[in-house]
Tab-separated table of C-alpha atoms and ligand atoms in Angstrom:
chain	number	residue	atom	x	y	z
A	14	MET	CA	-82.702	-97.733	-94.302
A	15	SER	CA	-79.841	-96.528	-96.537
A	16	ASP	CA	-76.496	-95.007	-95.550
A	17	VAL	CA	-77.213	-91.362	-94.832
A	18	ARG	CA	-73.638	-90.366	-94.098
A	19	MET	CA	-72.861	-86.832	-95.335
A	20	LYS	CA	-76.339	-86.626	-96.877
A	21	GLY	CA	-78.343	-85.588	-93.850
A	22	PHE	CA	-81.611	-87.031	-92.718
A	23	ALA	CA	-84.117	-87.022	-95.565
A	24	ARG	CA	-86.933	-87.360	-93.128
A	25	ARG	CA	-87.152	-87.637	-89.365
A	26	THR	CA	-89.222	-90.041	-87.350
A	27	THR	CA	-91.555	-88.306	-84.913
A	28	VAL	CA	-91.004	-88.831	-81.198
A	29	ALA	CA	-94.399	-90.572	-81.032
A	30	GLN	CA	-93.447	-92.990	-83.820
A	31	ALA	CA	-90.089	-93.706	-82.205
A	32	LEU	CA	-91.791	-94.405	-78.864
A	33	ALA	CA	-94.335	-96.637	-80.562
A	34	TRP	CA	-91.562	-98.723	-82.129
A	35	LEU	CA	-89.776	-98.898	-78.795
A	36	ASP	CA	-92.858	-99.864	-76.788
A	37	GLY	CA	-93.446	-102.693	-79.232
A	38	HIS	CA	-90.068	-104.127	-78.239
A	39	LEU	CA	-90.225	-103.891	-74.471
A	40	CYS	CA	-90.858	-106.850	-72.264
A	41	ILE	CA	-90.069	-107.383	-68.652
A	42	LEU	CA	-87.028	-109.526	-67.802
A	43	ALA	CA	-87.307	-112.853	-65.988
A	44	GLU	CA	-87.185	-113.095	-62.220
A	45	GLU	CA	-84.314	-113.951	-59.940
A	46	VAL	CA	-84.157	-114.539	-56.228
A	47	VAL	CA	-82.233	-112.237	-53.903
A	48	PRO	CA	-81.744	-112.365	-50.140
A	49	LEU	CA	-83.721	-109.863	-48.061
A	50	GLU	CA	-80.770	-107.565	-47.503
A	51	LYS	CA	-80.479	-107.035	-51.262
A	52	ALA	CA	-84.194	-106.567	-51.896
A	53	ALA	CA	-84.725	-102.842	-51.217
A	54	ARG	CA	-85.197	-100.789	-54.420
A	55	ARG	CA	-85.729	-103.988	-56.403
A	56	VAL	CA	-88.988	-104.748	-58.216
A	57	LEU	CA	-91.037	-107.593	-56.802
A	58	ALA	CA	-91.599	-110.210	-59.514
A	59	ARG	CA	-94.600	-111.934	-57.925
A	60	THR	CA	-97.420	-111.062	-55.610
A	61	ILE	CA	-96.498	-112.265	-52.141
A	62	VAL	CA	-99.112	-114.117	-50.099
A	63	SER	CA	-98.424	-114.768	-46.433
A	64	SER	CA	-98.322	-118.351	-45.217
A	65	VAL	CA	-98.286	-117.268	-41.588
A	66	ASN	CA	-100.142	-115.035	-39.151
A	67	VAL	CA	-98.300	-112.023	-37.769
A	68	PRO	CA	-98.326	-112.088	-34.863
A	69	GLY	CA	-98.873	-115.805	-34.544
A	70	PHE	CA	-100.113	-115.370	-30.970
A	71	ALA	CA	-102.160	-112.757	-29.068
A	72	ARG	CA	-99.611	-110.204	-27.934
A	73	GLY	CA	-99.537	-107.680	-25.122
A	74	MET	CA	-98.931	-104.160	-26.403
A	75	MET	CA	-98.150	-102.385	-23.124
A	76	ASP	CA	-96.131	-103.077	-20.020
A	77	GLY	CA	-98.690	-103.898	-17.335
A	78	TYR	CA	-100.893	-106.797	-16.269
A	79	ALA	CA	-102.740	-109.376	-18.302
A	80	ILE	CA	-106.202	-109.534	-16.758
A	81	ARG	CA	-109.819	-110.326	-17.406
A	82	ALA	CA	-111.385	-107.023	-18.405
A	83	ALA	CA	-114.594	-107.871	-16.556
A	84	ASP	CA	-112.615	-108.014	-13.277
A	85	VAL	CA	-111.607	-104.343	-13.427
A	86	GLN	CA	-114.797	-102.747	-14.738
A	87	GLY	CA	-115.424	-99.548	-12.774
A	88	ALA	CA	-112.067	-99.649	-10.955
A	89	SER	CA	-110.864	-96.185	-9.928
A	90	PRO	CA	-108.522	-94.569	-7.388
A	91	TYR	CA	-111.543	-94.352	-5.058
A	92	GLY	CA	-112.681	-97.871	-5.741
A	93	PRO	CA	-109.624	-99.949	-6.582
A	94	VAL	CA	-109.868	-103.629	-7.457
A	95	VAL	CA	-107.314	-105.933	-5.910
A	96	LEU	CA	-105.859	-108.667	-8.124
A	97	ARG	CA	-103.445	-111.427	-7.166
A	98	VAL	CA	-100.367	-111.564	-9.377
A	99	ILE	CA	-99.681	-115.182	-10.285
A	100	GLY	CA	-96.695	-114.885	-12.601
A	101	ARG	CA	-95.153	-113.036	-15.504
A	102	SER	CA	-95.117	-113.227	-19.284
A	103	LEU	CA	-92.055	-111.942	-21.100
A	104	PRO	CA	-91.357	-111.636	-24.859
A	105	GLY	CA	-90.473	-115.115	-26.060
A	106	ARG	CA	-91.104	-116.544	-22.560
A	107	PRO	CA	-94.831	-116.914	-22.015
A	108	PHE	CA	-96.662	-117.570	-18.756
A	109	GLN	CA	-97.804	-121.164	-18.891
A	110	GLY	CA	-100.825	-121.036	-16.576
A	111	VAL	CA	-104.297	-119.555	-16.864
A	112	VAL	CA	-105.510	-116.162	-15.667
A	113	GLU	CA	-108.582	-116.869	-13.563
A	114	SER	CA	-110.974	-114.244	-12.282
A	115	GLY	CA	-109.293	-112.158	-9.572
A	116	THR	CA	-105.778	-112.804	-10.835
A	117	ALA	CA	-103.300	-110.992	-13.051
A	118	VAL	CA	-100.046	-111.800	-14.842
A	119	CYS	CA	-97.323	-109.213	-15.070
A	120	ILE	CA	-96.727	-108.759	-18.836
A	121	MET	CA	-94.200	-106.865	-20.949
A	122	THR	CA	-94.771	-105.331	-24.373
A	123	GLY	CA	-94.454	-108.045	-27.014
A	124	ALA	CA	-95.103	-110.927	-24.615
A	125	PRO	CA	-97.841	-113.508	-25.264
A	126	LEU	CA	-101.168	-112.860	-23.566
A	127	PRO	CA	-101.742	-115.777	-21.191
A	128	ALA	CA	-104.749	-118.042	-21.528
A	129	GLY	CA	-107.781	-116.717	-19.700
A	130	ALA	CA	-106.747	-113.051	-19.991
A	131	ASP	CA	-108.461	-110.793	-22.537
A	132	ALA	CA	-106.816	-107.407	-21.972
A	133	VAL	CA	-103.740	-105.662	-20.636
A	134	LEU	CA	-104.121	-103.189	-17.807
A	135	PRO	CA	-101.278	-100.696	-18.267
A	136	ALA	CA	-98.914	-100.344	-15.338
A	137	GLU	CA	-100.015	-96.694	-15.062
A	138	LEU	CA	-103.506	-97.849	-14.026
A	139	THR	CA	-102.190	-99.907	-11.146
A	140	GLU	CA	-100.776	-99.255	-7.690
A	141	ASN	CA	-98.557	-101.369	-5.522
A	142	GLN	CA	-96.898	-102.815	-8.602
A	143	GLN	CA	-95.042	-106.044	-8.251
A	144	TRP	CA	-92.877	-105.658	-11.324
A	145	ILE	CA	-89.749	-107.272	-10.187
A	146	LYS	CA	-91.042	-109.991	-7.958
A	147	GLY	CA	-93.917	-110.924	-10.215
A	148	GLY	CA	-95.910	-111.953	-7.177
A	149	GLY	CA	-98.131	-110.436	-4.541
A	150	GLU	CA	-101.005	-108.089	-5.243
A	151	ILE	CA	-101.768	-105.051	-7.363
A	152	ARG	CA	-104.558	-102.549	-7.117
A	153	ALA	CA	-106.252	-101.664	-10.376
A	154	VAL	CA	-107.203	-97.971	-10.253
A	155	GLY	CA	-108.671	-97.749	-13.758
A	156	ASP	CA	-110.418	-100.083	-16.154
A	157	VAL	CA	-109.954	-101.360	-19.692
A	158	GLY	CA	-112.358	-103.074	-22.087
A	159	PRO	CA	-111.890	-106.564	-23.528
A	160	GLY	CA	-109.133	-106.695	-26.175
A	161	LYS	CA	-107.542	-103.473	-24.961
A	162	HIS	CA	-103.750	-103.248	-25.519
A	163	VAL	CA	-103.730	-106.683	-27.130
A	164	SER	CA	-102.867	-107.323	-30.774
A	165	GLY	CA	-104.729	-110.380	-31.922
A	166	ILE	CA	-103.452	-113.306	-33.988
A	167	GLY	CA	-102.956	-112.131	-37.580
A	168	SER	CA	-103.794	-108.517	-36.737
A	169	ASP	CA	-100.761	-107.312	-38.713
A	170	VAL	CA	-100.799	-109.936	-41.472
A	171	ALA	CA	-103.227	-112.845	-41.745
A	172	VAL	CA	-102.527	-116.234	-43.352
A	173	GLY	CA	-103.498	-116.068	-47.035
A	174	GLN	CA	-103.347	-112.283	-47.178
A	175	GLU	CA	-101.681	-110.614	-50.177
A	176	VAL	CA	-99.000	-108.527	-48.573
A	177	LEU	CA	-97.307	-106.901	-51.582
A	178	PRO	CA	-98.240	-106.866	-55.262
A	179	ALA	CA	-96.063	-107.955	-58.172
A	180	GLY	CA	-94.354	-104.924	-59.666
A	181	ARG	CA	-93.805	-103.186	-56.353
A	182	LEU	CA	-90.578	-101.164	-56.091
A	183	LEU	CA	-89.632	-102.395	-52.649
A	184	ARG	CA	-89.429	-99.816	-49.886
A	185	PRO	CA	-87.368	-100.374	-46.730
A	186	GLN	CA	-90.533	-101.134	-44.753
A	187	ASP	CA	-91.621	-103.653	-47.415
A	188	VAL	CA	-88.409	-105.569	-46.808
A	189	GLY	CA	-89.167	-105.525	-43.072
A	190	LEU	CA	-92.654	-106.867	-43.731
A	191	LEU	CA	-91.347	-109.654	-45.971
A	192	SER	CA	-88.986	-110.635	-43.195
A	193	SER	CA	-91.880	-110.664	-40.713
A	194	ILE	CA	-93.681	-113.325	-42.747
A	195	GLY	CA	-90.561	-115.468	-42.947
A	196	LEU	CA	-89.545	-114.784	-46.534
A	197	ALA	CA	-85.748	-114.960	-46.685
A	198	ASP	CA	-85.461	-115.112	-50.472
A	199	VAL	CA	-87.324	-112.517	-52.477
A	200	PRO	CA	-88.365	-113.034	-56.121
A	201	VAL	CA	-87.449	-109.864	-57.993
A	202	VAL	CA	-87.203	-108.811	-61.613
A	203	ARG	CA	-83.668	-109.164	-62.902
A	204	CYS	CA	-81.873	-105.828	-63.355
A	205	PRO	CA	-81.177	-105.045	-67.000
A	206	ARG	CA	-77.487	-105.198	-67.825
A	207	VAL	CA	-76.607	-102.107	-69.798
A	208	ARG	CA	-73.448	-101.800	-71.830
A	209	ILE	CA	-72.397	-98.206	-72.358
A	210	VAL	CA	-70.043	-97.743	-75.286
A	211	THR	CA	-68.630	-94.243	-75.613
A	212	THR	CA	-67.046	-93.549	-78.952
A	213	GLY	CA	-64.860	-90.792	-80.325
A	214	ASP	CA	-61.197	-90.419	-81.317
A	215	GLU	CA	-61.122	-87.170	-79.353
A	216	LEU	CA	-62.158	-88.738	-76.055
A	217	LEU	CA	-59.990	-89.259	-73.008
A	218	PRO	CA	-61.232	-91.572	-70.265
A	219	ALA	CA	-63.822	-90.277	-67.833
A	220	GLY	CA	-62.338	-87.818	-65.386
A	221	ALA	CA	-59.061	-87.384	-67.312
A	222	ARG	CA	-57.757	-83.829	-67.492
A	223	PRO	CA	-58.548	-82.404	-70.935
A	224	ALA	CA	-55.369	-81.876	-72.963
A	225	GLY	CA	-54.766	-80.346	-76.378
A	226	TYR	CA	-57.617	-81.216	-78.731
A	227	ARG	CA	-58.838	-84.014	-76.588
A	228	ILE	CA	-61.784	-83.866	-74.210
A	229	ALA	CA	-62.754	-86.074	-71.308
A	230	ASP	CA	-65.665	-88.468	-71.666
A	231	SER	CA	-68.697	-86.825	-70.023
A	232	ASN	CA	-71.351	-89.116	-71.389
A	233	GLY	CA	-69.935	-92.341	-69.977
A	234	PRO	CA	-70.200	-91.393	-66.302
A	235	MET	CA	-73.447	-89.480	-66.900
A	236	LEU	CA	-75.028	-92.524	-68.539
A	237	GLN	CA	-73.730	-94.809	-65.799
A	238	ALA	CA	-75.522	-92.635	-63.248
A	239	LEU	CA	-78.720	-92.518	-65.313
A	240	VAL	CA	-78.726	-96.288	-65.807
A	241	THR	CA	-78.185	-96.841	-62.101
A	242	ARG	CA	-81.024	-94.443	-61.317
A	243	ASP	CA	-83.294	-96.473	-63.583
A	244	GLY	CA	-82.429	-99.774	-61.957
A	245	GLY	CA	-79.956	-101.038	-64.546
A	246	LEU	CA	-76.513	-102.523	-64.026
A	247	ALA	CA	-74.198	-100.281	-65.991
A	248	GLU	CA	-70.955	-101.352	-67.573
A	249	LEU	CA	-68.918	-98.611	-69.172
A	250	VAL	CA	-66.781	-99.627	-72.131
A	251	GLY	CA	-64.627	-96.998	-73.701
A	252	PRO	CA	-63.748	-94.578	-74.894
A	253	VAL	CA	-63.589	-96.565	-78.113
A	254	ALA	CA	-61.932	-95.060	-81.200
A	255	ASP	CA	-64.046	-94.227	-84.255
A	256	GLN	CA	-63.262	-97.541	-85.917
A	257	PRO	CA	-66.108	-99.770	-87.029
A	258	GLU	CA	-64.554	-103.069	-85.903
A	259	ALA	CA	-63.675	-101.699	-82.477
A	260	ILE	CA	-67.173	-100.247	-81.996
A	261	LEU	CA	-68.931	-103.408	-83.180
A	262	ASP	CA	-66.778	-105.471	-80.829
A	263	ALA	CA	-67.611	-103.201	-77.919
A	264	MET	CA	-71.337	-103.353	-78.742
A	265	ARG	CA	-71.321	-107.138	-78.718
A	266	GLY	CA	-70.393	-107.791	-75.098
A	267	PRO	CA	-72.886	-109.315	-72.660
A	268	ALA	CA	-75.894	-107.061	-72.065
A	269	ASP	CA	-79.662	-106.673	-72.248
A	270	VAL	CA	-79.399	-103.151	-73.637
A	271	VAL	CA	-76.573	-101.408	-75.466
A	272	LEU	CA	-76.049	-97.659	-75.412
A	273	VAL	CA	-73.635	-96.187	-77.924
A	274	SER	CA	-72.638	-92.587	-77.303
A	275	GLY	CA	-71.305	-90.557	-80.202
A	276	GLY	CA	-71.051	-91.208	-83.912
A	277	SER	CA	-74.817	-91.563	-84.247
A	278	SER	CA	-75.350	-88.880	-86.874
A	279	VAL	CA	-74.604	-88.499	-90.546
A	280	GLY	CA	-70.946	-87.417	-90.379
A	281	GLU	CA	-68.113	-89.283	-92.048
A	282	GLU	CA	-66.953	-90.755	-88.740
A	283	ASP	CA	-70.450	-91.747	-87.692
A	284	CYS	CA	-70.327	-95.486	-88.150
A	285	ALA	CA	-72.689	-96.723	-85.422
A	286	PRO	CA	-75.845	-96.471	-87.583
A	287	VAL	CA	-74.099	-98.191	-90.473
A	288	LEU	CA	-72.923	-100.994	-88.202
A	289	LEU	CA	-76.375	-101.485	-86.798
A	290	ARG	CA	-77.911	-101.562	-90.254
A	291	GLN	CA	-75.318	-104.053	-91.514
A	292	HIS	CA	-75.251	-106.406	-88.553
A	293	GLY	CA	-78.696	-105.978	-87.023
A	294	GLN	CA	-81.686	-103.738	-87.524
A	295	LEU	CA	-81.601	-99.939	-87.605
A	296	ALA	CA	-85.280	-99.277	-86.981
A	297	VAL	CA	-85.193	-95.541	-86.261
A	298	HIS	CA	-82.565	-93.013	-87.277
A	299	GLY	CA	-83.134	-89.288	-87.034
A	300	ILE	CA	-85.915	-88.084	-84.728
A	301	ALA	CA	-87.856	-84.826	-84.957
A	302	MET	CA	-86.645	-83.340	-81.694
A	303	ARG	CA	-84.251	-80.695	-80.406
A	304	PRO	CA	-81.679	-81.518	-79.229
A	305	SER	CA	-81.027	-85.216	-79.949
A	306	SER	CA	-82.236	-85.368	-83.512
A	307	PRO	CA	-79.333	-87.688	-84.507
A	308	THR	CA	-80.685	-90.480	-82.319
A	309	GLY	CA	-81.013	-94.054	-83.555
A	310	MET	CA	-82.615	-97.215	-82.246
A	311	GLY	CA	-82.490	-100.780	-83.342
A	312	ILE	CA	-81.616	-104.330	-82.503
A	313	LEU	CA	-78.332	-106.217	-82.542
A	314	ASP	CA	-78.069	-109.892	-81.577
A	315	GLY	CA	-81.586	-109.674	-80.145
A	316	ARG	CA	-80.775	-106.772	-77.845
A	317	LEU	CA	-82.064	-103.233	-77.935
A	318	VAL	CA	-79.456	-100.730	-79.078
A	319	PHE	CA	-79.701	-96.975	-78.627
A	320	LEU	CA	-77.483	-94.703	-80.647
A	321	LEU	CA	-77.151	-91.550	-78.591
A	322	PRO	CA	-75.668	-88.336	-79.964
A	323	GLY	CA	-72.259	-87.391	-78.578
A	324	ASN	CA	-73.223	-83.872	-77.612
A	325	PRO	CA	-73.816	-84.315	-73.899
A	326	VAL	CA	-77.150	-82.478	-73.654
A	327	SER	CA	-78.449	-84.456	-76.625
A	328	CYS	CA	-77.148	-87.614	-75.043
A	329	LEU	CA	-78.976	-86.871	-71.785
A	330	CYS	CA	-82.181	-85.957	-73.585
A	331	ALA	CA	-82.131	-88.988	-75.904
A	332	TYR	CA	-81.401	-91.254	-72.959
A	333	ASP	CA	-84.337	-89.855	-71.039
A	334	PHE	CA	-86.783	-90.060	-73.922
A	335	PHE	CA	-85.918	-93.540	-75.118
A	336	ALA	CA	-83.168	-95.561	-73.434
A	337	GLY	CA	-84.238	-94.849	-69.863
A	338	ARG	CA	-87.790	-95.814	-70.705
A	339	ALA	CA	-86.594	-99.162	-72.051
A	340	ILE	CA	-84.303	-99.887	-69.109
A	341	ARG	CA	-87.059	-99.128	-66.620
A	342	ALA	CA	-89.563	-101.274	-68.511
A	343	LEU	CA	-87.202	-104.254	-68.782
A	344	GLY	CA	-86.564	-104.008	-65.063
A	345	GLY	CA	-90.298	-103.931	-64.297
A	346	ARG	CA	-90.425	-100.240	-63.394
A	347	SER	CA	-92.774	-97.550	-64.583
A	348	VAL	CA	-91.925	-96.145	-68.003
A	349	GLU	CA	-92.834	-92.687	-66.687
A	350	TRP	CA	-90.008	-90.241	-66.101
A	351	PRO	CA	-88.663	-90.446	-62.577
A	352	TYR	CA	-88.848	-86.670	-62.255
A	353	ARG	CA	-91.051	-84.724	-59.927
A	354	ARG	CA	-93.338	-82.300	-61.747
A	355	VAL	CA	-94.533	-78.813	-60.880
A	356	ARG	CA	-96.848	-76.501	-62.802
A	357	LEU	CA	-95.706	-72.881	-62.833
A	358	PRO	CA	-96.040	-69.808	-65.059
A	359	LEU	CA	-93.390	-68.818	-67.588
A	360	ALA	CA	-91.372	-65.706	-66.750
A	361	ARG	CA	-91.058	-64.722	-70.391
A	362	LYS	CA	-92.100	-65.854	-73.805
A	363	ILE	CA	-90.381	-68.657	-75.640
A	364	ALA	CA	-90.234	-69.450	-79.335
A	365	SER	CA	-90.269	-72.973	-80.671
A	366	HIS	CA	-90.223	-74.678	-84.080
A	367	ILE	CA	-93.255	-76.404	-85.384
A	368	GLY	CA	-92.340	-79.949	-86.322
A	369	SER	CA	-89.955	-80.869	-83.529
A	370	VAL	CA	-90.287	-81.688	-79.858
A	371	ASP	CA	-88.146	-79.277	-77.845
A	372	TYR	CA	-86.353	-80.073	-74.594
A	373	LEU	CA	-85.978	-76.705	-72.908
A	374	ARG	CA	-83.785	-76.307	-69.832
A	375	VAL	CA	-85.273	-73.944	-67.263
A	376	ARG	CA	-84.623	-72.403	-63.870
A	377	LEU	CA	-87.219	-71.666	-61.236
A	378	ILE	CA	-86.967	-68.119	-59.980
A	379	ASP	CA	-89.503	-66.698	-57.516
A	380	GLY	CA	-92.095	-69.252	-58.500
A	381	GLN	CA	-91.680	-68.547	-62.210
A	382	VAL	CA	-90.114	-70.573	-64.978
A	383	GLU	CA	-87.106	-68.902	-66.560
A	384	PRO	CA	-86.117	-70.470	-69.917
A	385	LEU	CA	-82.372	-71.146	-70.215
A	386	ALA	CA	-81.703	-72.944	-73.480
A	387	ILE	CA	-83.172	-75.056	-76.253
A	388	SER	CA	-80.084	-75.014	-78.445
A	389	GLY	CA	-76.480	-75.448	-77.286
A	390	ALA	CA	-76.434	-79.227	-77.159
A	391	SER	CA	-72.731	-79.214	-76.343
A	392	ILE	CA	-73.176	-77.025	-73.255
A	393	LEU	CA	-73.642	-79.614	-70.553
A	394	SER	CA	-73.455	-76.931	-67.868
A	395	SER	CA	-76.808	-75.652	-69.179
A	396	THR	CA	-78.292	-78.734	-67.533
A	397	THR	CA	-76.382	-78.315	-64.285
A	398	ARG	CA	-77.450	-74.667	-63.986
A	399	ALA	CA	-81.033	-75.666	-64.724
A	400	ASP	CA	-83.520	-76.829	-62.111
A	401	GLY	CA	-85.331	-78.907	-64.688
A	402	PHE	CA	-86.770	-78.910	-68.166
A	403	ILE	CA	-90.011	-78.480	-70.030
A	404	ILE	CA	-91.124	-80.259	-73.175
A	405	LEU	CA	-92.628	-78.298	-76.018
A	406	PRO	CA	-94.670	-80.559	-78.267
A	407	GLU	CA	-94.225	-80.721	-82.036
A	408	ASN	CA	-97.187	-78.500	-82.806
A	409	CYS	CA	-96.132	-75.726	-80.409
A	410	GLU	CA	-94.989	-72.451	-81.970
A	411	GLY	CA	-93.974	-71.044	-78.630
A	412	LEU	CA	-95.562	-69.826	-75.423
A	413	LEU	CA	-96.462	-66.425	-74.023
A	414	PRO	CA	-95.333	-65.024	-70.665
A	415	ASP	CA	-97.463	-66.336	-67.788
A	416	ALA	CA	-98.444	-69.471	-69.683
A	417	GLU	CA	-98.518	-72.304	-67.189
A	418	VAL	CA	-96.051	-75.075	-68.002
A	419	GLU	CA	-95.181	-78.416	-66.489
A	420	VAL	CA	-91.600	-78.502	-65.264
A	421	PHE	CA	-89.778	-81.790	-64.756
A	422	LEU	CA	-87.347	-81.273	-61.883
A	423	TYR	CA	-83.909	-82.840	-62.189
A	424	ASP	CA	-83.494	-83.164	-58.433
A	425	ASP	CA	-85.237	-85.690	-56.324
A	426	LEU	CA	-86.900	-84.533	-53.114
A	427	GLN	CA	-83.904	-85.113	-50.903
A	428	ALA	CA	-81.475	-83.199	-53.056
A	429	ALA	CA	-83.908	-80.361	-53.620
A	430	SER	CA	-84.617	-79.758	-49.981
A	431	ARG	CA	-81.065	-79.264	-48.800
A	432	HIS	CA	-78.524	-76.625	-49.723
A	433	VAL	CA	-74.974	-77.080	-48.623
A	434	GLY	CA	-72.968	-73.851	-48.481
A	435	ARG	CA	-71.405	-72.944	-51.799
B	526	AMP	P1	-70.625	-87.050	-82.272
B	526	AMP	O1	-71.996	-87.403	-81.856
B	526	AMP	O2	-69.655	-88.175	-82.151
B	526	AMP	O3	-70.617	-86.432	-83.640
B	526	AMP	O4	-70.110	-85.941	-81.281
B	526	AMP	C1	-70.760	-84.684	-81.182
B	526	AMP	C2	-70.004	-83.815	-80.222
B	526	AMP	O5	-70.056	-84.389	-78.933
B	526	AMP	C3	-68.542	-83.668	-80.527
B	526	AMP	O6	-68.150	-82.350	-80.208
B	526	AMP	C4	-67.888	-84.643	-79.626
B	526	AMP	O7	-66.553	-84.301	-79.297
B	526	AMP	C5	-68.758	-84.572	-78.420
B	526	AMP	N1	-68.749	-85.833	-77.689
B	526	AMP	C6	-68.876	-87.059	-78.209
B	526	AMP	N2	-68.844	-87.996	-77.269
B	526	AMP	C7	-68.666	-87.344	-76.102
B	526	AMP	C8	-68.541	-87.787	-74.761
B	526	AMP	N3	-68.583	-89.080	-74.439
B	526	AMP	N4	-68.365	-86.850	-73.801
B	526	AMP	C9	-68.327	-85.544	-74.130
B	526	AMP	N5	-68.455	-85.086	-75.360
B	526	AMP	C10	-68.617	-85.968	-76.368
B	527	MG	MG1	-67.788	-88.548	-82.675
C-alpha cells in the first residue's frame, strides 16, 4: 500500500472485506490460572469436570426428624405415630448410630441423614418436639414418602459430570459452583493487554480543562472504558505528539493489541499509517463506512494494530466494528456486539449513501426510532444524547417512515432501567 497522504483514498475497503481480514487474524489467547475470587467475568479456558459428588453425603433439607418413611405412613392428628428420639444430627456433626424402626433422630437442615433413615419428617408435622434435649418422644401427625426432604449424594453435582463448558463467561453463581466442587484455581483465558496510544499535538491529557486551541483527550478514556467492557486490560499512553518516532515508540510497548487514536487519515500530520506500512504491515486503510472511513488495520511486531480516526464518534464506531471484535475474540468472548437489540419502527425517513455502511445515532421516543445523526463525527455528544444506533448496510439508499429497524442500545439493562434525577 503506498503513501496516500494528501492524496485521499483511491479506493476503500468494504466493511465485509475488512472484517474478513480481521477474522483471519484472530486467535484466542492462552490460559492462565486465577483464584476463585478473581474468576467472575472471566472466560473459562477449559471444560470443568467434577471430581467429587455434591453433596458427598445424603443431606437433610428441613429441620425435623430423620425417620423411616414406612414408620409414619398414614400418621395424622387423629392417628399420630409415636417415635422415640435417639439423638441428633447437626450440620458437620452427624449422628453416629442407626435409625431403627420406631425411632427418630432430630436433624437440622444441611445435616447428614443418619444410617437407617430414608426421609425427614418436618418439625411442622410433629407434636411434642424434643428439639433442645434431643431425647424423649415425638408424635408424627403427618406422613412423608421415602426420600422426602433429603438431597441424595451427587444430587447437585455428580462425580464425572461436566459442570461448566470451556468458553463460559463466568457468572457469580458459576464461581460458587466451582467452589462447591473444590476448585480453588480456575483456568481462564488470559485478558488481552491493550495499549491505547492517543496522538495529536492539540491534545491535553484526559480530563484537563480545554485551553486556547488545545482540547482534552476524549478518546483515551472512552477507549479505556470500551476495552474494559470487552474484557481487555487497557493501558493508556499519551497524548503523544504528532511525531513519527514518538508514536512508533508508544506503539511498541508490551501489548496484545495496539489502538492508535488520531492521525489515521491522509493528512500531512497523519503518520500512523505510514509507520505501520514501514515497520509492519498496513493491511487495510480506508473503509467504506460513515463515519470512520479513515480507519486502518495491520500488524506490528506480531500484534494487531488498529488505527482509529481522531474524531471521537468515528473512533467509537471504528472501535466497535473492528477493535472491540478483536479484543473480545482474543479474550475468548463472543465477537458479537455486547449491545442489547430492539426492533422498532422509524419515526421519519432517513437518507443514506449507496456504497458505505452508515452508523446512525438514534433516540427512542414513544416506541419509535428518531434518527439523530449520521454525519458530525466530531460531535461526541451526539452519542451521549442517543439511546443507541442503527446500521445501514452499503446497498441501502435510505428507509421510509415506519420501516422496522434493529436498534443497538448503548446502555446495558441495569443502566437502562434506572433514572436518577437530572
Ligand atoms: P485526526 O484523526 O488526528 O485527524 O483528528 C481528527 C479530529 O479529531 C481533530 O479535530 C482532532 O483534534 C480530533 N481528535 C483527535 N484525537 C482526539 C482525541 N483523543 N480526543 C478528542 N478529539 C480528538
Ligand atoms: Mg491528529
